[in-house]
Tab-separated table of C-alpha atoms in Angstrom:
chain	number	residue	atom	x	y	z
A	229	MET	CA	-46.939	48.475	319.215
A	230	ASP	CA	-49.044	51.021	317.213
A	231	VAL	CA	-48.245	49.034	314.050
A	232	LEU	CA	-51.366	46.985	314.787
A	233	THR	CA	-53.738	49.790	315.819
A	234	LYS	CA	-52.865	51.968	312.942
A	235	ASN	CA	-52.979	49.188	310.363
A	236	PHE	CA	-55.861	47.219	311.801
A	237	SER	CA	-57.850	46.914	308.600
A	238	LEU	CA	-54.759	45.536	306.698
A	239	TYR	CA	-54.113	43.081	309.376
A	240	GLY	CA	-57.821	42.270	309.485
A	241	LYS	CA	-57.961	41.687	305.718
A	242	GLY	CA	-54.838	39.341	306.003
A	243	PHE	CA	-56.253	37.558	308.981
A	244	LEU	CA	-59.588	36.982	307.219
A	245	GLY	CA	-57.801	35.909	304.007
A	246	THR	CA	-55.794	33.230	306.089
A	247	VAL	CA	-59.048	32.145	307.899
A	248	GLU	CA	-60.899	31.718	304.590
A	249	LEU	CA	-58.007	29.815	302.880
A	250	THR	CA	-57.860	27.561	305.998
A	251	VAL	CA	-61.598	26.880	306.226
A	252	TYR	CA	-62.093	26.250	302.505
A	253	ALA	CA	-58.880	24.332	302.032
A	254	SER	CA	-59.752	22.173	305.201
A	255	ALA	CA	-63.142	21.301	303.747
A	256	VAL	CA	-61.530	20.315	300.461
A	257	ALA	CA	-58.862	18.216	302.373
A	258	LEU	CA	-61.271	16.525	304.682
A	259	ALA	CA	-63.664	15.650	301.862
A	260	LEU	CA	-61.037	14.413	299.398
A	261	GLY	CA	-58.980	12.763	302.267
A	262	PHE	CA	-62.079	10.833	303.317
A	263	LEU	CA	-62.828	9.698	299.694
A	264	MET	CA	-59.225	8.645	299.175
A	265	ALA	CA	-59.148	6.793	302.470
A	266	ALA	CA	-62.206	4.867	301.369
A	267	PHE	CA	-60.621	4.213	298.008
A	268	ARG	CA	-57.416	2.920	299.786
A	269	VAL	CA	-59.422	0.344	301.825
A	270	SER	CA	-61.771	-0.480	298.941
A	271	PRO	CA	-62.061	-4.117	297.767
A	272	VAL	CA	-61.864	-2.807	294.110
A	273	GLY	CA	-58.139	-2.904	292.968
A	274	SER	CA	-58.372	0.145	290.575
A	275	PHE	CA	-59.730	2.400	293.468
A	276	ARG	CA	-56.919	1.333	295.731
A	277	ALA	CA	-54.368	2.083	293.008
A	278	LEU	CA	-55.890	5.557	292.484
A	279	GLY	CA	-55.865	6.366	296.262
A	280	THR	CA	-52.237	5.176	296.568
A	281	VAL	CA	-51.066	7.304	293.572
A	282	TRP	CA	-52.994	10.302	294.882
A	283	VAL	CA	-51.333	10.080	298.238
A	284	ASN	CA	-47.791	9.335	297.058
A	285	VAL	CA	-47.726	12.172	294.471
A	286	LEU	CA	-49.143	14.792	296.679
A	287	ARG	CA	-47.492	13.893	299.932
A	288	ASN	CA	-44.071	13.805	298.244
A	289	THR	CA	-44.334	16.986	296.303
A	290	PRO	CA	-43.186	20.153	297.957
A	291	LEU	CA	-46.046	22.422	298.540
A	292	THR	CA	-44.491	25.440	296.712
A	293	LEU	CA	-43.889	23.330	293.660
A	294	LEU	CA	-47.655	22.199	293.859
A	295	PHE	CA	-48.668	25.898	293.989
A	296	PHE	CA	-46.612	26.593	290.807
A	297	ALA	CA	-48.083	23.508	289.136
A	298	VAL	CA	-51.703	24.551	289.904
A	299	LEU	CA	-51.361	28.279	289.480
A	300	LEU	CA	-49.191	28.238	286.269
A	301	GLY	CA	-50.093	24.820	285.026
A	302	LEU	CA	-53.844	24.610	285.040
A	303	PRO	CA	-54.284	27.977	283.035
A	304	ARG	CA	-52.313	26.290	280.202
A	305	PHE	CA	-55.059	23.667	280.035
A	306	GLY	CA	-57.637	26.523	279.698
A	307	LEU	CA	-58.609	26.411	283.386
A	308	VAL	CA	-58.437	29.977	284.554
A	309	LEU	CA	-59.771	30.693	288.040
A	310	PRO	CA	-59.299	33.375	290.622
A	311	PHE	CA	-55.758	32.883	292.486
A	312	LYS	CA	-57.598	32.342	295.782
A	313	LEU	CA	-59.482	29.400	294.349
A	314	PHE	CA	-56.317	27.931	292.868
A	315	ALA	CA	-54.655	28.369	296.318
A	316	VAL	CA	-57.549	26.509	297.923
A	317	ILE	CA	-57.307	23.691	295.367
A	318	ALA	CA	-53.515	23.321	295.871
A	319	LEU	CA	-53.652	23.485	299.716
A	320	GLY	CA	-56.630	21.184	299.942
A	321	CYS	CA	-55.279	18.572	297.543
A	322	TYR	CA	-52.004	18.618	299.295
A	323	THR	CA	-53.461	18.238	302.775
A	324	SER	CA	-55.910	15.579	301.583
A	325	ALA	CA	-53.048	13.138	301.230
A	326	PHE	CA	-52.150	13.659	304.846
A	327	ILE	CA	-55.740	13.450	306.038
A	328	CYS	CA	-56.211	10.213	303.979
A	329	GLU	CA	-53.254	8.583	305.779
A	330	ALA	CA	-54.378	9.795	309.189
A	331	LEU	CA	-57.786	8.335	308.545
A	332	ARG	CA	-56.423	5.113	307.160
A	333	SER	CA	-54.265	4.592	310.210
A	334	GLY	CA	-57.409	5.064	312.181
A	335	ILE	CA	-59.231	2.430	310.127
A	336	ASN	CA	-56.405	0.092	310.732
A	337	THR	CA	-56.942	0.398	314.590
A	338	VAL	CA	-60.426	-1.190	314.122
A	339	PRO	CA	-60.056	-4.968	314.298
A	340	THR	CA	-60.642	-6.571	310.869
A	341	GLY	CA	-63.048	-8.981	312.472
A	342	GLN	CA	-65.561	-6.154	312.896
A	343	GLY	CA	-65.563	-5.379	309.258
A	344	GLU	CA	-65.885	-9.088	308.538
A	345	ALA	CA	-68.806	-9.463	310.949
A	346	ALA	CA	-70.518	-6.413	309.316
A	347	ARG	CA	-69.956	-7.876	305.819
A	348	SER	CA	-71.148	-11.359	306.940
A	349	LEU	CA	-74.434	-9.844	308.076
A	350	GLY	CA	-74.995	-8.594	304.491
A	351	MET	CA	-73.878	-5.062	304.890
A	352	THR	CA	-72.370	-3.423	301.832
A	353	PHE	CA	-68.816	-1.899	301.773
A	354	SER	CA	-70.007	1.562	302.288
A	355	GLN	CA	-72.463	0.489	305.062
A	356	THR	CA	-69.639	-1.393	306.826
A	357	LEU	CA	-67.375	1.621	306.448
A	358	SER	CA	-69.903	4.255	307.616
A	359	ALA	CA	-71.706	2.415	310.376
A	360	VAL	CA	-69.018	0.133	311.856
A	361	VAL	CA	-65.514	0.984	310.857
A	362	LEU	CA	-65.408	4.881	310.590
A	363	PRO	CA	-67.226	5.658	313.843
A	364	GLN	CA	-64.489	3.576	315.679
A	365	ALA	CA	-61.700	4.874	313.548
A	366	PHE	CA	-62.948	8.536	314.039
A	367	ARG	CA	-61.945	8.440	317.751
A	368	SER	CA	-58.322	7.601	317.171
A	369	VAL	CA	-57.892	10.007	314.274
A	370	ILE	CA	-59.073	13.207	316.092
A	371	PRO	CA	-55.485	14.117	317.207
A	372	PRO	CA	-53.630	13.542	313.944
A	373	VAL	CA	-56.201	15.304	311.896
A	374	GLY	CA	-56.106	18.308	314.225
A	375	SER	CA	-52.297	18.514	313.754
A	376	THR	CA	-52.757	18.166	309.961
A	377	LEU	CA	-55.292	21.072	309.933
A	378	ILE	CA	-52.981	23.275	312.017
A	379	ALA	CA	-50.182	22.624	309.407
A	380	LEU	CA	-52.544	23.514	306.725
A	381	ALA	CA	-53.319	26.893	308.436
A	382	LYS	CA	-49.608	27.632	308.544
A	383	ASN	CA	-48.877	26.281	304.952
A	384	SER	CA	-51.490	28.795	303.646
A	385	ALA	CA	-48.685	31.472	303.973
A	386	ILE	CA	-47.367	30.198	300.789
A	387	ALA	CA	-50.380	31.520	298.959
A	388	GLY	CA	-49.160	34.977	299.892
A	389	ALA	CA	-46.278	34.578	297.459
A	390	PHE	CA	-48.923	34.144	294.601
A	391	SER	CA	-50.604	37.420	295.482
A	392	VAL	CA	-53.461	35.949	297.470
A	393	THR	CA	-54.344	38.169	300.376
A	394	GLU	CA	-53.437	36.389	303.535
A	395	LEU	CA	-51.792	37.198	306.885
A	396	LEU	CA	-47.992	36.811	306.230
A	397	GLY	CA	-48.301	38.831	303.094
A	398	THR	CA	-49.144	41.902	305.094
A	399	TYR	CA	-45.485	42.243	306.168
A	400	LYS	CA	-44.525	43.397	302.694
A	401	THR	CA	-46.789	46.377	302.861
A	402	LEU	CA	-45.976	47.244	306.409
A	403	SER	CA	-42.158	47.157	305.906
A	404	GLU	CA	-42.454	49.271	302.960
A	405	LEU	CA	-44.399	51.753	305.180
A	406	GLY	CA	-41.348	51.669	307.409
A	407	TYR	CA	-42.738	49.933	310.429
A	408	ASP	CA	-40.509	48.005	312.924
A	409	ILE	CA	-40.180	44.389	311.384
A	410	ILE	CA	-40.102	42.783	314.778
A	411	TRP	CA	-43.429	44.139	315.833
A	412	THR	CA	-44.810	43.493	312.379
A	413	PHE	CA	-43.977	39.855	312.697
A	414	ILE	CA	-45.062	39.582	316.419
A	415	TRP	CA	-48.539	40.705	315.423
A	416	ILE	CA	-48.534	38.311	312.454
A	417	ALA	CA	-47.541	35.494	314.682
A	418	VAL	CA	-50.370	36.410	317.194
A	419	GLY	CA	-52.847	36.208	314.237
A	420	TYR	CA	-51.510	32.625	313.320
A	421	LEU	CA	-51.829	31.622	316.938
A	422	ILE	CA	-55.358	32.711	317.248
A	423	ILE	CA	-56.246	30.440	314.225
A	424	THR	CA	-54.184	27.505	315.249
A	425	LEU	CA	-55.034	27.643	318.895
A	426	THR	CA	-58.654	27.806	317.872
A	427	ILE	CA	-58.224	24.685	315.806
A	428	SER	CA	-56.525	22.941	318.762
A	429	ALA	CA	-59.337	23.850	321.103
A	430	VAL	CA	-61.923	22.529	318.851
A	431	PHE	CA	-60.137	19.237	318.345
A	432	ASN	CA	-59.477	18.946	322.138
A	433	LEU	CA	-63.127	19.406	322.718
A	434	MET	CA	-63.931	16.652	320.160
A	435	GLU	CA	-61.409	14.358	321.819
A	436	LYS	CA	-62.955	14.906	325.110
A	437	TYR	CA	-66.420	14.314	323.886
A	438	TRP	CA	-65.917	11.403	321.537
A	439	GLY	CA	-62.457	10.075	322.256
A	440	VAL	CA	-63.275	8.283	325.632
A	441	ALA	CA	-66.709	6.671	324.915
A	442	ARG	CA	-65.158	3.250	324.219
B	107	MET	CA	-78.916	-38.494	302.890
B	108	ALA	CA	-78.663	-34.910	301.546
B	109	VAL	CA	-81.929	-34.851	299.529
B	110	ASP	CA	-82.345	-31.057	299.435
B	111	PRO	CA	-78.773	-29.453	299.139
B	112	LEU	CA	-78.425	-26.013	300.708
B	113	ILE	CA	-74.675	-25.613	300.308
B	114	GLU	CA	-72.728	-27.232	297.518
B	115	LEU	CA	-69.034	-27.000	297.062
B	116	ARG	CA	-67.581	-28.467	293.816
B	117	ASP	CA	-63.793	-28.992	293.198
B	118	VAL	CA	-62.953	-26.005	295.385
B	119	ASN	CA	-59.313	-25.097	295.427
B	120	LYS	CA	-57.682	-22.268	297.423
B	121	TYR	CA	-54.123	-21.137	297.905
B	122	TYR	CA	-52.310	-18.791	300.177
B	123	GLY	CA	-49.385	-17.986	298.076
B	124	LYS	CA	-47.836	-21.393	297.370
B	125	LEU	CA	-49.687	-23.119	300.201
B	126	HIS	CA	-52.579	-25.193	298.726
B	127	VAL	CA	-55.017	-24.742	301.771
B	128	LEU	CA	-58.166	-26.274	300.196
B	129	GLN	CA	-57.664	-29.084	297.778
B	130	ASP	CA	-60.431	-30.322	295.462
B	131	ILE	CA	-63.141	-29.894	298.177
B	132	ASN	CA	-66.510	-31.436	297.417
B	133	LEU	CA	-69.052	-30.976	300.109
B	134	THR	CA	-72.813	-30.933	300.234
B	135	VAL	CA	-74.891	-29.631	303.143
B	136	GLY	CA	-78.506	-30.500	303.181
B	137	ARG	CA	-81.235	-28.278	304.324
B	138	GLY	CA	-81.720	-28.839	308.115
B	139	GLU	CA	-78.441	-30.740	308.435
B	140	VAL	CA	-75.803	-30.029	311.096
B	141	VAL	CA	-72.365	-30.686	309.774
B	142	VAL	CA	-69.383	-30.487	312.089
B	143	VAL	CA	-65.927	-29.954	310.590
B	144	ILE	CA	-63.121	-31.124	312.732
B	145	GLY	CA	-59.332	-31.611	312.127
B	146	PRO	CA	-55.990	-30.565	313.214
B	147	SER	CA	-54.913	-26.886	313.136
B	148	GLY	CA	-53.902	-25.731	309.779
B	149	SER	CA	-56.061	-28.365	308.084
B	150	GLY	CA	-58.107	-25.718	306.283
B	151	LYS	CA	-61.293	-26.061	308.164
B	152	SER	CA	-61.740	-22.505	309.161
B	153	THR	CA	-60.844	-21.460	305.675
B	154	LEU	CA	-63.413	-23.808	304.266
B	155	CYS	CA	-66.032	-22.251	306.585
B	156	ARG	CA	-65.041	-18.718	305.484
B	157	THR	CA	-65.266	-19.580	301.778
B	158	MET	CA	-68.897	-20.300	302.183
B	159	ASN	CA	-69.856	-16.677	302.494
B	160	ARG	CA	-66.813	-15.526	300.530
B	161	LEU	CA	-64.933	-13.875	303.289
B	162	GLU	CA	-62.224	-15.910	301.577
B	163	ALA	CA	-62.288	-15.998	297.874
B	164	ILE	CA	-61.445	-19.270	296.006
B	165	GLU	CA	-59.179	-19.808	293.149
B	166	SER	CA	-61.190	-22.492	291.257
B	167	GLY	CA	-64.344	-24.563	291.632
B	168	SER	CA	-67.840	-23.425	292.549
B	169	ILE	CA	-69.883	-22.781	295.714
B	170	SER	CA	-73.539	-22.342	295.624
B	171	ILE	CA	-76.053	-21.550	298.362
B	172	ASP	CA	-79.631	-22.786	297.837
B	173	GLY	CA	-79.007	-23.189	294.252
B	174	GLN	CA	-77.360	-19.788	293.657
B	175	PRO	CA	-73.755	-19.613	292.853
B	176	LEU	CA	-71.859	-17.146	295.186
B	177	PRO	CA	-71.645	-13.774	293.378
B	178	GLU	CA	-68.518	-11.657	293.051
B	179	GLU	CA	-68.016	-8.598	295.303
B	180	GLY	CA	-70.817	-6.152	295.251
B	181	LYS	CA	-74.530	-5.861	296.047
B	182	GLY	CA	-75.363	-9.546	294.998
B	183	LEU	CA	-72.792	-10.847	297.418
B	184	ALA	CA	-73.962	-8.645	300.312
B	185	ALA	CA	-77.516	-9.830	299.633
B	186	LEU	CA	-76.445	-13.462	299.752
B	187	ARG	CA	-74.335	-12.964	302.962
B	188	ALA	CA	-77.484	-11.700	304.593
B	189	GLU	CA	-78.861	-15.228	304.165
B	190	VAL	CA	-75.765	-16.876	305.696
B	191	GLY	CA	-75.268	-16.180	309.354
B	192	MET	CA	-71.750	-16.361	310.701
B	193	VAL	CA	-70.301	-16.641	314.165
B	194	PHE	CA	-66.620	-15.997	314.716
B	195	GLN	CA	-64.032	-17.279	317.149
B	196	SER	CA	-63.386	-13.809	318.441
B	197	PHE	CA	-67.122	-12.728	318.573
B	198	ASN	CA	-66.381	-9.526	316.601
B	199	LEU	CA	-69.312	-7.533	318.222
B	200	PHE	CA	-69.267	-3.906	317.230
B	201	ALA	CA	-67.343	-2.311	320.178
B	202	HIS	CA	-68.902	1.106	319.885
B	203	ARG	CA	-72.591	0.013	319.938
B	204	THR	CA	-74.818	-1.403	322.758
B	205	VAL	CA	-75.715	-5.117	322.735
B	206	LEU	CA	-79.157	-4.163	321.392
B	207	ALA	CA	-77.835	-1.976	318.669
B	208	ASN	CA	-75.410	-4.829	317.667
B	209	VAL	CA	-78.340	-7.093	317.082
B	210	SER	CA	-80.571	-4.317	315.366
B	211	LEU	CA	-77.886	-2.722	313.051
B	212	ALA	CA	-77.991	-5.048	310.149
B	213	GLN	CA	-81.806	-5.504	310.443
B	214	ILE	CA	-82.058	-1.787	309.906
B	215	LYS	CA	-79.339	-1.337	307.306
B	216	VAL	CA	-79.887	-4.555	305.346
B	217	ARG	CA	-83.478	-5.630	305.860
B	218	GLY	CA	-84.756	-2.040	305.941
B	219	ARG	CA	-86.625	-2.609	309.139
B	220	LYS	CA	-87.881	0.325	311.358
B	221	LYS	CA	-85.759	0.796	314.448
B	222	GLU	CA	-88.643	-0.138	316.806
B	223	GLU	CA	-89.429	-3.216	314.880
B	224	ALA	CA	-85.802	-4.294	314.779
B	225	ASP	CA	-85.269	-3.598	318.449
B	226	GLN	CA	-88.392	-5.578	319.378
B	227	ARG	CA	-87.022	-8.603	317.386
B	228	SER	CA	-83.552	-8.088	318.908
B	229	ARG	CA	-85.051	-8.261	322.395
B	230	GLU	CA	-86.868	-11.440	321.583
B	231	LEU	CA	-83.584	-13.029	320.242
B	232	LEU	CA	-81.616	-11.773	323.185
B	233	ASP	CA	-84.188	-13.307	325.470
B	234	ARG	CA	-83.847	-16.600	323.493
B	235	VAL	CA	-80.043	-16.581	324.218
B	236	GLY	CA	-80.709	-15.616	327.892
B	237	LEU	CA	-79.310	-12.051	327.658
B	238	ALA	CA	-82.405	-9.933	327.722
B	239	SER	CA	-81.220	-8.076	330.739
B	240	GLN	CA	-77.937	-6.997	329.094
B	241	ALA	CA	-79.336	-5.207	326.137
B	242	ASP	CA	-78.179	-1.806	327.083
B	243	LYS	CA	-74.541	-2.754	327.925
B	244	LEU	CA	-71.502	-2.305	325.765
B	245	PRO	CA	-69.926	-5.582	324.415
B	246	ALA	CA	-66.789	-5.119	326.579
B	247	GLN	CA	-68.894	-5.154	329.718
B	248	LEU	CA	-69.994	-8.761	328.962
B	249	SER	CA	-68.179	-11.994	329.489
B	250	GLY	CA	-66.824	-13.963	326.608
B	251	GLY	CA	-69.764	-16.497	326.580
B	252	GLN	CA	-72.229	-13.700	326.746
B	253	GLN	CA	-70.526	-11.885	323.872
B	254	GLN	CA	-70.704	-15.087	321.836
B	255	ARG	CA	-74.367	-15.541	322.569
B	256	VAL	CA	-75.045	-11.982	321.471
B	257	ALA	CA	-73.075	-12.701	318.301
B	258	ILE	CA	-75.361	-15.682	317.708
B	259	ALA	CA	-78.436	-13.479	318.256
B	260	ARG	CA	-77.076	-10.828	315.885
B	261	ALA	CA	-76.647	-13.541	313.137
B	262	LEU	CA	-80.103	-14.981	313.785
B	263	ALA	CA	-81.700	-11.466	313.451
B	264	MET	CA	-81.321	-11.760	309.762
B	265	SER	CA	-83.274	-15.006	309.594
B	266	PRO	CA	-80.458	-16.771	307.799
B	267	LYS	CA	-80.846	-19.993	305.866
B	268	VAL	CA	-77.745	-21.410	307.325
B	269	MET	CA	-75.477	-20.615	310.215
B	270	LEU	CA	-71.664	-20.940	309.906
B	271	PHE	CA	-69.800	-21.327	313.202
B	272	ASP	CA	-66.048	-20.756	312.870
B	273	GLU	CA	-64.584	-22.242	316.183
B	274	PRO	CA	-67.206	-20.438	318.374
B	275	THR	CA	-65.886	-21.736	321.711
B	276	SER	CA	-62.212	-21.713	321.097
B	277	ALA	CA	-61.622	-18.294	322.695
B	278	LEU	CA	-63.813	-19.018	325.757
B	279	ASP	CA	-62.962	-20.027	329.293
B	280	PRO	CA	-63.951	-23.672	329.917
B	281	GLU	CA	-66.848	-22.707	332.268
B	282	MET	CA	-68.463	-20.547	329.433
B	283	ILE	CA	-68.286	-23.037	326.697
B	284	ASN	CA	-71.490	-24.798	327.698
B	285	GLU	CA	-73.657	-21.799	327.631
B	286	VAL	CA	-72.799	-21.233	324.037
B	287	LEU	CA	-73.018	-24.910	323.169
B	288	GLU	CA	-76.435	-25.039	324.685
B	289	VAL	CA	-77.619	-22.173	322.447
B	290	MET	CA	-76.272	-24.017	319.513
B	291	GLN	CA	-77.847	-27.305	320.509
B	292	GLN	CA	-81.206	-25.634	320.817
B	293	LEU	CA	-80.694	-24.176	317.260
B	294	ALA	CA	-79.885	-27.601	315.894
B	295	ARG	CA	-83.076	-29.040	317.573
B	296	ASP	CA	-85.007	-26.276	315.974
B	297	GLY	CA	-83.907	-27.490	312.558
B	298	MET	CA	-81.379	-24.754	311.584
B	299	THR	CA	-78.878	-25.751	308.937
B	300	MET	CA	-75.475	-25.448	310.502
B	301	VAL	CA	-71.878	-25.810	309.581
B	302	VAL	CA	-69.797	-25.911	312.728
B	303	VAL	CA	-65.963	-25.795	312.952
B	304	THR	CA	-65.127	-26.900	316.463
B	305	HIS	CA	-62.923	-28.954	318.681
B	306	GLU	CA	-65.977	-29.797	320.935
B	307	MET	CA	-66.264	-33.539	320.284
B	308	GLY	CA	-69.221	-33.772	322.750
B	309	PHE	CA	-71.112	-31.379	320.532
B	310	ALA	CA	-70.232	-33.275	317.430
B	311	ARG	CA	-71.506	-36.437	318.948
B	312	SER	CA	-74.741	-35.106	320.247
B	313	ALA	CA	-75.769	-32.483	317.651
B	314	ALA	CA	-74.230	-33.362	314.451
B	315	ASN	CA	-75.763	-35.330	311.509
B	316	ARG	CA	-72.369	-35.678	309.899
B	317	VAL	CA	-68.765	-35.217	310.968
B	318	VAL	CA	-66.322	-33.926	308.283
B	319	PHE	CA	-62.767	-34.636	309.144
B	320	MET	CA	-60.148	-32.442	307.361
B	321	ALA	CA	-56.362	-32.819	307.220
B	322	ASP	CA	-53.887	-30.983	305.082
B	323	GLY	CA	-56.461	-29.121	302.937
B	324	LYS	CA	-58.555	-32.303	302.113
B	325	ILE	CA	-61.609	-33.816	303.400
B	326	VAL	CA	-60.387	-37.131	304.581
B	327	GLU	CA	-63.740	-38.549	306.120
B	328	ASP	CA	-67.348	-37.448	305.899
B	329	ARG	CA	-69.587	-39.822	307.929
B	330	THR	CA	-72.036	-39.973	310.852
B	331	PRO	CA	-70.583	-39.028	314.187
B	332	ASP	CA	-71.217	-42.557	315.734
B	333	ASP	CA	-69.416	-44.119	312.772
B	334	PHE	CA	-66.523	-41.714	312.807
B	335	PHE	CA	-65.703	-41.760	316.586
B	336	THR	CA	-66.164	-45.486	317.072
B	337	ASN	CA	-64.611	-46.630	313.754
B	338	PRO	CA	-62.426	-43.975	311.972
B	339	HIS	CA	-61.133	-45.445	308.634
B	340	SER	CA	-58.056	-43.289	307.962
B	341	ASP	CA	-54.915	-43.374	309.881
B	342	ARG	CA	-54.907	-39.669	310.042
B	343	ALA	CA	-58.297	-39.598	311.711
B	344	LYS	CA	-57.271	-42.424	314.151
B	345	ASP	CA	-54.162	-40.588	315.074
B	346	PHE	CA	-56.125	-37.272	315.631
B	347	LEU	CA	-58.808	-38.994	317.707
B	348	SER	CA	-56.246	-40.877	319.879
B	349	LYS	CA	-54.629	-37.591	320.729
B	350	ILE	CA	-57.819	-35.603	321.572
B	351	LEU	CA	-59.896	-38.333	323.245
B	352	LYS	CA	-57.270	-39.755	325.528
B	353	HIS	CA	-57.952	-37.506	328.445
């Protein structure tokens, strides 16, 4: 029990590290996922191809491999950044593939006729997407996007293996100090639960607010 | 009779895979003309209607609206579509916006009107189609006939040069068909150029300047309604008319 109280600052640093990774990587994932989803439904063939390749490569690569590729690969091309930033890039790009597919399935729930009606009125592709299709798609993608971001929060643990400060990584220090491994992990689990349950709660609220307006 | 051509299709061909859905279509619609397109299902009449604002791309031939060839995808095409109103079989109202917002949306986004200005015009148009009192409802709260009249108002809000109707009454209960046809009759009387794909022979007789009969991707007959209904030339048209006019 006293493993938490005596090492509060260590836990706190790890917790904040995971929160930071989650928030930044989520922002990257949402932005890129949104862009790629727009690419995948675009009338321009080369955009569609780019979106498809992006999703298939990232979704089908093990995340650990992707971390290796980013952390060890990019410096070879002269791109040297803090490890934390690399971790955000790897996590964000990986998760963007899942966000893209969730958004696209939401877009597919909007009847094609509505897009046609918008275009027949002279609205451009981006106007059609932003004013007609996405607001309706948004409602049906709240739950899957929530799940994806929860997965992202947990996946951030891999960054610990690349010496980025995050929650799971604190166990190494604590077990070296001789603390009971069970309690160490229980408090780590509680830390993750705080983050993931917060994400759940936010998405539940969003679903309540927007999900039923149809 | 088409002195001032508004829509011109020249040697238009379209395929769905191997299926040759439009075969060497030549059609001219004059300004102020009402052209009704009829024919059996699968004859290509809806596809023909949808090529006129490039919701369907064509493989060969040319289509021009008011002297301008239809542009490829992009801003030019969007600008041209704003001049060509379209009404769909399934209404296609924006389900997440009110009736008023449905009519105002493109005025604001495409024509750049202020919201108040757009809403005022929307209310006038809704009044014209008899739905002023429904402005604040969602589309799902209206009957099919009402939804279709909103869709007509929405298309009219752009002040289009021509209106395309793709089977506007085919998804409606019989008792709601008339309320939509009446709005269309009024439009025709006001001099709107219209291309109407329909099975409503009564509308064709009373409102059309010309009837275009299509079968198997070709235009088989293109004549005045009186001429066509009393004295069809082709066997295909005789057969079609005998089936639909019997009861």
